[in-house]
Amino acid sequence: MTLDRVRDLVDFYPGDRIWWLYVREAVQHWLEKHEDPAIRVAHDGVKAFPENLPDERTRWLTLRDQVQALLDREG
């Protein structure tokens, strides 16, 4: 699963950005067929060049946390 690569990372580090981009792409594909308001908001926060924003770390961690929460609910 794509999330597995970032699930256990302690924090966001720019050198790991490629793995976070894979998660973003997977979420984008998921959103084409499903809707979840929290996932949508978190995805919107990282869909356009978050590396140019001072809160990039928070945006990626929020996306990961929202995806994990969805997976936990869907169980």
mmCIF file of C-alpha atoms in Angstrom:
data_model
loop_
_atom_site.group_PDB
_atom_site.id
_atom_site.type_symbol
_atom_site.label_atom_id
_atom_site.label_comp_id
_atom_site.label_asym_id
_atom_site.label_seq_id
_atom_site.Cartn_x
_atom_site.Cartn_y
_atom_site.Cartn_z
ATOM 1 C CA MET A 1 0.000 0.000 0.000
ATOM 2 C CA THR A 2 1.252 3.467 -0.840
ATOM 3 C CA LEU A 3 0.590 4.812 2.632
ATOM 4 C CA ASP A 4 2.916 2.220 4.139
ATOM 5 C CA ARG A 5 5.981 4.198 3.011
ATOM 6 C CA VAL A 6 5.039 7.259 5.090
ATOM 7 C CA ARG A 7 2.838 5.729 7.801
ATOM 8 C CA ASP A 8 5.688 5.117 10.228
ATOM 9 C CA LEU A 9 7.825 8.149 9.440
ATOM 10 C CA VAL A 10 8.287 10.168 12.600
ATOM 11 C CA ASP A 11 8.082 13.447 10.721
ATOM 12 C CA PHE A 12 8.090 14.988 7.256
ATOM 13 C CA TYR A 13 11.539 15.469 5.740
ATOM 14 C CA PRO A 14 11.980 17.093 2.328
ATOM 15 C CA GLY A 15 14.274 14.251 1.238
ATOM 16 C CA ASP A 16 11.341 11.856 1.550
ATOM 17 C CA ARG A 17 9.013 14.065 -0.506
ATOM 18 C CA ILE A 18 8.788 11.549 -3.355
ATOM 19 C CA TRP A 19 6.974 9.078 -1.074
ATOM 20 C CA TRP A 20 4.565 11.771 0.035
ATOM 21 C CA LEU A 21 3.900 12.642 -3.596
ATOM 22 C CA TYR A 22 2.959 9.011 -4.232
ATOM 23 C CA VAL A 23 0.452 9.214 -1.388
ATOM 24 C CA ARG A 24 -0.969 12.422 -2.850
ATOM 25 C CA GLU A 25 -1.386 10.736 -6.230
ATOM 26 C CA ALA A 26 -3.116 7.714 -4.679
ATOM 27 C CA VAL A 27 -5.483 10.004 -2.765
ATOM 28 C CA GLN A 28 -6.218 11.944 -5.929
ATOM 29 C CA HIS A 29 -7.223 8.727 -7.717
ATOM 30 C CA TRP A 30 -9.327 7.655 -4.738
ATOM 31 C CA LEU A 31 -11.139 11.008 -4.748
ATOM 32 C CA GLU A 32 -12.146 10.470 -8.364
ATOM 33 C CA LYS A 33 -14.557 7.738 -7.199
ATOM 34 C CA HIS A 34 -15.210 8.594 -3.541
ATOM 35 C CA GLU A 35 -15.807 11.635 -1.416
ATOM 36 C CA ASP A 36 -14.747 12.387 2.110
ATOM 37 C CA PRO A 37 -14.696 16.022 3.265
ATOM 38 C CA ALA A 38 -11.648 15.634 5.538
ATOM 39 C CA ILE A 39 -9.653 13.831 2.838
ATOM 40 C CA ARG A 40 -10.678 16.468 0.279
ATOM 41 C CA VAL A 41 -9.497 19.345 2.497
ATOM 42 C CA ALA A 42 -6.228 17.591 3.334
ATOM 43 C CA HIS A 43 -5.608 16.777 -0.343
ATOM 44 C CA ASP A 44 -6.369 20.340 -1.390
ATOM 45 C CA GLY A 45 -3.657 21.458 1.032
ATOM 46 C CA VAL A 46 -0.947 19.539 -0.838
ATOM 47 C CA LYS A 47 -2.143 19.420 -4.417
ATOM 48 C CA ALA A 48 -0.267 22.482 -5.653
ATOM 49 C CA PHE A 49 3.420 22.909 -4.763
ATOM 50 C CA PRO A 50 3.289 22.713 -0.966
ATOM 51 C CA GLU A 51 7.093 22.890 -0.938
ATOM 52 C CA ASN A 52 6.692 26.622 -1.564
ATOM 53 C CA LEU A 53 4.645 27.100 1.595
ATOM 54 C CA PRO A 54 5.961 27.589 5.130
ATOM 55 C CA ASP A 55 3.575 24.974 6.564
ATOM 56 C CA GLU A 56 4.422 22.213 4.090
ATOM 57 C CA ARG A 57 5.230 19.769 6.886
ATOM 58 C CA THR A 58 1.842 20.272 8.540
ATOM 59 C CA ARG A 59 0.012 19.852 5.240
ATOM 60 C CA TRP A 60 1.651 16.499 4.468
ATOM 61 C CA LEU A 61 1.184 15.169 7.981
ATOM 62 C CA THR A 62 -2.476 16.200 7.909
ATOM 63 C CA LEU A 63 -3.002 14.300 4.666
ATOM 64 C CA ARG A 64 -1.368 11.197 6.114
ATOM 65 C CA ASP A 65 -3.413 11.428 9.303
ATOM 66 C CA GLN A 66 -6.688 11.860 7.417
ATOM 67 C CA VAL A 67 -5.975 8.892 5.158
ATOM 68 C CA GLN A 68 -5.095 6.765 8.182
ATOM 69 C CA ALA A 69 -8.289 7.869 9.958
ATOM 70 C CA LEU A 70 -10.334 6.882 6.907
ATOM 71 C CA LEU A 71 -8.653 3.476 6.754
ATOM 72 C CA ASP A 72 -9.299 2.968 10.464
ATOM 73 C CA ARG A 73 -12.993 3.821 10.016
ATOM 74 C CA GLU A 74 -13.343 1.563 6.985
ATOM 75 C CA GLY A 75 -11.440 -1.122 8.904
#
